[in-house]
Every structure is written in C-alpha cells, then in structure tokens.
C-alpha cells in the first residue's frame, strides 16, 4: 500500500491540538472527535485542502460536506442565517444539529458540491471545539471513514480505514452519540428533515410547530445529495426483521442454507427473546438496553462484523420515536443494495 503519510496520533492536549492546527493551516486534512462520530477536517475556505478529504475517503464529488464552527461569529462568515436558522441554532447549538442555509462566497465550491447552500454545525464536544478554535478557521468535515463504510466511533476505527492516508488523528476516546448529526434545511419557514439524528423530529416539531420531510409542503426543497448512496454499511449483507417472528425466520433460513453462520445484532430485550427461541449466545452481538446505548454501539457492531468476516448480519427495526427514526435510517441505508 502507498503510504502517503505516517499518521500522527495526537493527544487532545495543548501540544496535540497545536500540532493539528499547524497541519490544518498548512492545507492538510486530519481526523478529530466530535460528539456524533469522528470527522475528517480541512480548511473550508481552501478548495485544495478540501479536495484532500475527498481523495482520502474516496468520497463522490457530488456529496457535500458539513462545515464545523466553534462559535456563532465563525458561522456568520460561512452562511446567511434565516429567522428559522437563528431559532434552531439558539436552541440546539452547540450540539448534533446541522443547519442547511444559504452559503457565503468564503466557502470553497467543492465543500457544497456546487450547491448555493451549506450545511453548518457547531459541535459540543470539548476537543472538537478546542481544535476548531485553535485552527481559527471553519472546518469542512465529513465522517472520518472510507466512503460507504460504517462511521468511526473511535480513533482506532479511523486508523483502520485511513492510516497512511491522512497526516493525523486526534484521539479523544470513544464518541458519545455514535450516529451522525441531524441535518435540516432551514432556508424556509419550517425545518425540512434531510437526515434524522440525535436531535429528534419530535424536538424539532416542538420548537418549530411543524417538521417537513423532503418533497412535503408547498415548496420543493432540495433533498440531501448524500442520502442516495448505500452508506454506513459493512461488507456483509444486512437483513432486517420487523418483529420477532421475522427475525426467527431469517435466522433459521440463513443458518440452514449458508456455510457461514449469520450474526444477530440486537437490543438486549430482543436478544433475550431470541435466545428463548433457540438462538445461541455466540450468535448474538448485544447493542444495549436504551436507544442511546444502541445508537452508540451500532457502528462498532458493524465494524466488528467486518473484522470477524460475518457475511450475513440480521438486525431489527425499532419504533420511530426519538432516536429510533435515526437508527432505522442507518439500518436501512446499511441494508440497501444500491
Ligand atoms: P457526512 O459528513 O458524511 O455525515 O455527510 C454530510 C451529509 O450532509 C451529506 O451526505 C448531505 O446529505 C448533507 N448535506 C451537507 N451539506 C448539504 C447541503 N448544502 N444541502 C443538503 N444536504 C447537505
Ligand atoms: Mg459519512
């Protein structure tokens, strides 16, 4: 393999952050922790630096990047705030909500894939905040994984995909949320939910009165370009059961007809029920009890399957309340064949 860089693993301290900021200001890209997943960042105003992100990830050029900022003044340098954008930022920033707003010319064109809007987010993770502040620049950053693969929840996941391809990763330990940010278009009167995440549809509706889905409402909002790809996916096939009965049929069917055993990635409650029905503990990967735990372990579970070589993965569908909508979205993207 061609080693472009000897990837530096930096501590999230003064010396580590200064080194990271130095590399970013030289026009390099590098990985850093956020509360959602690890990001691969570069100066959002430098098209050549941004191009390095696309190259390292193998990301399609038409999939726009989110610009990360450390404070509101920095946000104002990259986008125009609408009244709706103001309201959402006031309530949910810093945090896991990306606002799609009209872009300013400071942002390099390849960040937004030529769109007139830009996705902007202010992360709440203390290391992400300190890193962006040290750079003193808005940081364009997608998730720090090879394009299409499960998002990284640890610095080790980043290195599994991008070692030798990027100059540094700041190791801030495991992320807390584990699913990417909620993305809303905030250019109109109501938020349009482009990608579900930790900030739930219910919370957005409570603040704004109404939440639209792409294509809903009396105006045609652009959909989120990245959502069309098979995404967030392991190498094996993901099969989804909508209830215990379907999970049981999938398990029996796959166990009978394949040489390799399937693995069941399940919540603790569903795992217990499947074991009552004959599944063995070694066939099961337990995600946890609450939706929060399940979300934070989801991508780690998929990466475990890749490392272990499981070619068939059986998982469940959740109820859509709160984080359930975001979980089901990532599961259906992973199961998609396109
Ligand atoms: P990632 O950073 O890999 O989680 O991907 C960011 C996602 O945010 C993209 O795949 C898009 O779906 C969405 N996004 C970013 N910028 C825009 C924009 N200007 N308009 C619509 N969606 C966007
Ligand atoms: Mg991504």
Coordinates of C-alpha atoms and ligand atoms in Angstrom, one line a residue:
X1 CA 0.0 0.0 0.0
X2 CA 1.2 3.5 -0.8
X3 CA 2.0 5.3 2.4
X4 CA 1.2 9.0 1.8
X5 CA 1.7 9.9 5.5
X6 CA 3.0 8.4 8.7
X7 CA -0.3 9.2 10.5
X8 CA 0.4 11.1 13.8
X9 CA -1.8 10.0 16.7
X10 CA -2.2 13.2 18.7
X11 CA -3.3 13.6 22.3
X12 CA -6.2 16.0 22.9
X13 CA -4.0 18.4 24.9
X14 CA -2.4 21.8 24.2
X15 CA 0.6 20.3 22.3
X16 CA -1.6 17.8 20.2
X17 CA -4.1 20.5 19.3
X18 CA -1.4 23.0 18.3
X19 CA 0.2 20.4 16.0
X20 CA -3.2 19.6 14.5
X21 CA -3.9 23.2 13.9
X22 CA -0.5 23.8 12.3
X23 CA -1.2 21.0 9.8
X24 CA -4.7 22.3 9.0
X25 CA -3.3 25.8 8.4
X26 CA -0.7 24.2 6.0
X27 CA -3.7 23.0 4.0
X28 CA -3.7 19.3 5.2
X29 CA -6.7 17.3 6.4
X30 CA -6.9 15.3 9.6
X31 CA -9.3 13.5 11.9
X32 CA -10.8 14.7 15.2
X33 CA -13.5 13.5 17.6
X34 CA -17.0 15.1 17.8
X35 CA -20.0 14.1 19.9
X36 CA -21.6 12.3 16.9
X37 CA -18.7 10.5 15.1
X38 CA -15.1 11.2 14.2
X39 CA -14.7 13.9 11.5
X40 CA -12.1 14.3 8.8
X41 CA -11.5 18.1 8.7
X42 CA -9.8 20.7 6.5
X43 CA -10.0 24.4 6.0
X44 CA -13.5 25.0 4.4
X45 CA -12.2 28.1 2.6
X46 CA -9.4 26.3 0.8
X47 CA -10.5 24.2 -2.1
X48 CA -7.2 22.3 -2.4
X49 CA -7.3 21.3 1.3
X50 CA -10.9 20.2 0.9
X51 CA -10.0 18.1 -2.2
X52 CA -7.7 16.1 0.1
X53 CA -10.7 15.0 2.2
X54 CA -12.5 13.6 -0.9
X55 CA -9.3 11.9 -2.0
X56 CA -8.5 10.3 1.4
X57 CA -12.1 9.0 1.8
X58 CA -12.8 8.1 -1.9
X59 CA -15.9 10.2 -1.5
X60 CA -18.1 11.1 -4.5
X61 CA -17.7 14.7 -5.5
X62 CA -21.4 15.4 -5.5
X63 CA -21.8 14.6 -1.8
X64 CA -21.4 17.9 0.1
X65 CA -19.5 18.4 3.4
X66 CA -20.7 19.9 6.7
X67 CA -18.8 23.0 7.9
X68 CA -17.9 22.9 11.6
X69 CA -17.6 26.1 13.6
X70 CA -16.5 26.9 17.1
X71 CA -18.8 29.9 17.7
X72 CA -21.6 32.0 16.2
X73 CA -19.3 34.7 14.7
X74 CA -17.5 32.0 12.7
X75 CA -20.8 30.6 11.5
X76 CA -21.7 34.1 10.2
X77 CA -18.6 34.0 8.0
X78 CA -19.9 30.9 6.1
X79 CA -23.7 31.3 5.9
X80 CA -26.6 33.7 6.0
X81 CA -28.9 33.0 8.9
X82 CA -32.7 32.9 8.2
X83 CA -35.1 33.5 11.1
X84 CA -35.7 29.7 11.3
X85 CA -31.9 29.1 11.3
X86 CA -31.5 31.6 14.2
X87 CA -34.2 29.9 16.2
X88 CA -32.7 26.4 15.7
X89 CA -29.1 27.5 16.4
X90 CA -30.2 29.3 19.6
X91 CA -31.9 26.1 20.9
X92 CA -29.7 23.3 19.7
X93 CA -26.1 24.7 19.3
X94 CA -23.6 23.6 20.3
X95 CA -24.9 20.1 19.5
X96 CA -25.7 17.4 16.9
X97 CA -27.8 19.5 14.6
X98 CA -26.6 20.6 11.1
X99 CA -28.4 23.6 9.5
X100 CA -28.5 23.9 5.7
X101 CA -28.5 27.6 5.0
X102 CA -27.6 30.0 2.1
X103 CA -23.8 29.9 1.7
X104 CA -21.4 32.8 1.5
X105 CA -18.6 33.0 -1.1
X106 CA -15.9 32.3 1.6
X107 CA -16.8 28.6 1.4
X108 CA -14.9 26.7 -1.3
X109 CA -17.2 25.4 -4.0
X110 CA -16.2 21.7 -3.6
X111 CA -17.4 21.8 0.1
X112 CA -21.0 22.2 -1.1
X113 CA -20.8 20.2 -4.4
X114 CA -21.7 23.4 -6.2
X115 CA -24.9 24.0 -4.2
X116 CA -26.0 27.5 -3.2
X117 CA -26.5 26.2 0.4
X118 CA -24.0 25.0 3.0
X119 CA -24.5 22.6 6.0
X120 CA -23.2 24.2 9.2
X121 CA -22.8 22.8 12.7
X122 CA -21.3 23.8 16.0
X123 CA -20.1 20.7 17.8
X124 CA -20.5 20.4 21.6
X125 CA -17.5 18.0 22.0
X126 CA -14.9 19.9 24.0
X127 CA -12.0 18.6 21.9
X128 CA -13.8 19.4 18.6
X129 CA -14.5 22.9 20.0
X130 CA -10.9 23.5 21.1
X131 CA -9.5 22.1 17.8
X132 CA -11.6 24.4 15.6
X133 CA -10.9 27.4 17.8
X134 CA -7.1 26.7 17.6
X135 CA -7.3 26.5 13.8
X136 CA -9.3 29.7 13.8
X137 CA -10.9 28.5 10.6
X138 CA -14.3 27.0 9.7
X139 CA -13.6 23.2 9.2
X140 CA -15.3 21.2 6.5
X141 CA -15.6 17.7 7.7
X142 CA -17.4 14.5 6.7
X143 CA -17.2 11.4 8.8
X144 CA -13.6 10.1 9.0
X145 CA -14.2 6.7 7.3
X146 CA -13.6 5.3 3.9
X147 CA -16.7 6.4 1.8
X148 CA -19.6 3.9 2.2
X149 CA -18.2 2.2 5.3
X150 CA -19.6 2.4 8.8
X151 CA -18.8 5.7 10.5
X152 CA -15.9 5.8 13.1
X153 CA -16.7 5.9 16.8
X154 CA -13.1 5.7 17.9
X155 CA -9.6 6.8 16.8
X156 CA -8.9 3.2 16.1
X157 CA -11.8 2.9 13.7
X158 CA -10.3 6.0 11.9
X159 CA -6.9 4.3 11.7
X160 CA -8.4 1.1 10.4
X161 CA -9.7 3.0 7.4
X162 CA -7.3 5.9 6.9
X163 CA -3.9 5.1 8.4
X164 CA -1.1 6.3 6.0
X165 CA -3.8 8.3 4.0
X166 CA -4.1 11.2 6.5
X167 CA -1.4 13.1 8.4
X168 CA -3.1 13.0 11.9
X169 CA -5.9 11.8 14.1
X170 CA -6.6 13.4 17.5
X171 CA -7.5 10.6 19.9
X172 CA -10.3 11.8 22.1
X173 CA -11.6 8.4 23.1
X174 CA -14.9 6.9 22.0
X175 CA -17.7 9.3 20.9
X176 CA -20.8 9.6 23.0
X177 CA -23.7 9.7 20.5
X178 CA -22.4 7.4 17.8
X179 CA -24.7 8.4 14.9
X180 CA -24.2 11.4 12.6
X181 CA -25.9 14.7 13.2
X182 CA -29.5 15.5 12.3
X183 CA -29.5 17.6 9.1
X184 CA -32.3 20.1 8.4
X185 CA -32.8 22.5 5.6
X186 CA -33.5 25.8 7.4
X187 CA -33.9 28.1 4.4
X188 CA -37.8 28.2 4.6
X189 CA -40.4 28.7 7.3
X190 CA -40.3 25.1 8.6
X191 CA -37.4 22.7 9.0
X192 CA -37.1 20.1 6.3
X193 CA -35.6 16.9 7.9
X194 CA -32.9 15.7 5.5
X195 CA -31.2 13.2 7.8
X196 CA -32.6 12.0 11.1
X197 CA -30.2 12.0 14.1
X198 CA -29.9 12.6 17.8
X199 CA -32.0 15.8 17.7
X200 CA -35.3 14.2 17.1
X201 CA -38.2 15.0 14.8
X202 CA -40.3 15.5 18.0
X203 CA -37.9 18.1 19.4
X204 CA -37.8 20.0 16.2
X205 CA -41.6 19.9 15.9
X206 CA -42.0 21.2 19.5
X207 CA -39.8 24.2 18.7
X208 CA -41.0 25.0 15.2
X209 CA -44.6 23.7 15.1
X210 CA -44.0 21.5 12.1
X211 CA -41.3 19.4 10.5
X212 CA -41.4 18.6 6.8
X213 CA -39.9 15.7 5.0
X214 CA -38.1 16.2 1.6
X215 CA -40.8 16.7 -1.0
X216 CA -43.5 17.6 1.5
X217 CA -45.0 21.1 1.8
X218 CA -45.9 23.6 -0.9
X219 CA -42.3 24.2 -2.0
X220 CA -39.7 21.9 -3.4
X221 CA -36.7 21.7 -1.1
X222 CA -33.6 20.1 -2.5
X223 CA -33.0 16.7 -1.0
X224 CA -29.8 15.8 0.7
X225 CA -27.4 14.6 -2.0
X226 CA -25.5 12.2 0.2
X227 CA -28.6 10.2 1.2
X228 CA -28.9 8.5 -2.1
X229 CA -25.9 6.2 -1.6
X230 CA -25.6 2.9 0.1
X231 CA -24.0 4.1 3.2
X232 CA -22.9 3.3 6.7
X233 CA -22.6 -0.3 5.5
X234 CA -20.5 -3.3 6.5
X235 CA -19.0 -5.7 3.9
X236 CA -21.6 -8.4 4.7
X237 CA -25.3 -8.3 3.8
X238 CA -27.7 -6.8 6.3
X239 CA -31.1 -8.4 6.7
X240 CA -33.8 -6.6 8.7
X241 CA -36.6 -8.3 10.7
X242 CA -39.5 -6.1 11.6
X243 CA -40.6 -8.3 14.5
X244 CA -39.5 -11.4 16.5
X245 CA -41.3 -13.7 14.0
X246 CA -39.4 -12.3 11.0
X247 CA -36.1 -12.4 12.9
X248 CA -36.6 -16.0 13.7
X249 CA -37.4 -16.9 10.1
X250 CA -34.3 -15.0 8.9
X251 CA -32.1 -16.8 11.5
X252 CA -33.4 -20.3 10.7
X253 CA -33.3 -19.7 6.9
X254 CA -29.8 -18.2 6.8
X255 CA -28.4 -20.8 9.3
X256 CA -29.7 -23.6 7.1
X257 CA -28.7 -22.5 3.7
X258 CA -25.3 -21.0 4.2
X259 CA -21.9 -22.3 5.1
X260 CA -21.3 -19.3 7.4
X261 CA -23.4 -18.6 10.4
X262 CA -25.2 -15.3 10.5
X263 CA -24.7 -12.9 13.4
X264 CA -27.6 -11.2 15.1
X265 CA -27.1 -7.6 16.1
X266 CA -29.9 -6.9 18.6
X267 CA -31.0 -4.8 21.5
X268 CA -30.8 -6.7 24.8
X269 CA -34.5 -7.2 25.1
X270 CA -34.8 -8.8 21.6
X271 CA -31.6 -10.8 22.2
X272 CA -33.2 -12.3 25.3
X273 CA -36.3 -13.2 23.4
X274 CA -34.4 -14.7 20.5
X275 CA -32.4 -16.9 23.0
X276 CA -35.7 -18.1 24.5
X277 CA -36.5 -19.2 20.9
X278 CA -33.3 -21.2 20.4
X279 CA -30.6 -18.6 19.3
X280 CA -27.2 -19.2 21.0
X281 CA -25.3 -16.5 22.8
X282 CA -22.3 -16.8 20.4
X283 CA -24.6 -15.9 17.5
X284 CA -25.6 -12.6 19.1
X285 CA -24.0 -9.2 19.4
X286 CA -25.7 -7.2 22.1
X287 CA -26.2 -3.5 21.4
X288 CA -27.6 -2.5 24.9
X289 CA -30.9 -1.6 26.6
X290 CA -31.7 2.0 25.7
X291 CA -31.9 3.6 22.2
X292 CA -28.9 5.8 23.3
X293 CA -26.8 2.8 24.1
X294 CA -27.9 1.0 20.9
X295 CA -27.0 4.0 18.7
X296 CA -23.6 4.5 20.3
X297 CA -22.7 0.8 19.7
X298 CA -24.2 0.4 16.2
X299 CA -21.2 1.3 14.0
X300 CA -18.8 -0.5 16.4
X301 CA -21.0 -3.6 15.9
X302 CA -20.8 -3.3 12.1
X303 CA -17.0 -2.8 12.2
X304 CA -16.8 -6.0 14.4
X305 CA -18.6 -7.9 11.7
X306 CA -16.2 -6.6 9.1
X307 CA -13.2 -7.7 11.1
X308 CA -14.6 -11.1 12.0
X309 CA -15.8 -11.8 8.5
X310 CA -19.5 -12.2 9.1
X311 CA -21.2 -12.2 5.7
X312 CA -24.8 -12.2 7.0
X313 CA -26.0 -9.8 9.6
X314 CA -29.5 -9.9 11.0
X315 CA -30.8 -6.9 12.8
X316 CA -34.1 -5.4 13.9
X317 CA -36.3 -2.4 13.2
X318 CA -37.0 0.0 16.1
X319 CA -40.1 2.1 16.9
X320 CA -39.6 5.5 15.3
X321 CA -39.9 7.6 18.5
X322 CA -36.8 9.8 19.4
X323 CA -33.5 8.2 18.2
X324 CA -35.5 5.3 16.7
X325 CA -36.0 7.2 13.4
X326 CA -32.2 7.8 13.1
X327 CA -31.4 4.2 13.9
X328 CA -33.8 2.8 11.4
X329 CA -32.5 5.2 8.8
X330 CA -28.9 4.0 9.3
X331 CA -30.1 0.4 9.3
X332 CA -32.0 0.7 6.1
X333 CA -29.0 2.5 4.4
X334 CA -26.7 -0.3 5.5
X335 CA -29.2 -2.9 4.2
X336 CA -29.7 -1.1 0.9
X337 CA -28.3 -2.8 -2.2
X338 CA -27.6 0.4 -4.2
Ligands
LIG1 P1 -21.3 13.2 6.4 O1 -20.5 14.4 6.8 O2 -20.5 12.1 5.7 O3 -22.1 12.8 7.5 O4 -22.3 13.7 5.3 C1 -22.9 15.0 5.4 C2 -24.3 15.0 4.7 O5 -24.9 16.2 5.0 C3 -24.3 14.8 3.2 O6 -24.2 13.5 2.8 C4 -25.5 15.5 2.8 O7 -26.6 14.5 2.8 C5 -25.8 16.5 3.9 N1 -25.5 17.9 3.5 C6 -24.4 18.6 3.6 N2 -24.5 19.8 3.0 C7 -25.7 19.9 2.5 C8 -26.4 20.9 1.7 N3 -25.9 22.0 1.4 N4 -27.7 20.6 1.3 C9 -28.2 19.4 1.6 N5 -27.6 18.4 2.3 C10 -26.4 18.6 2.7
LIG2 MG1 -20.3 10.0 6.4

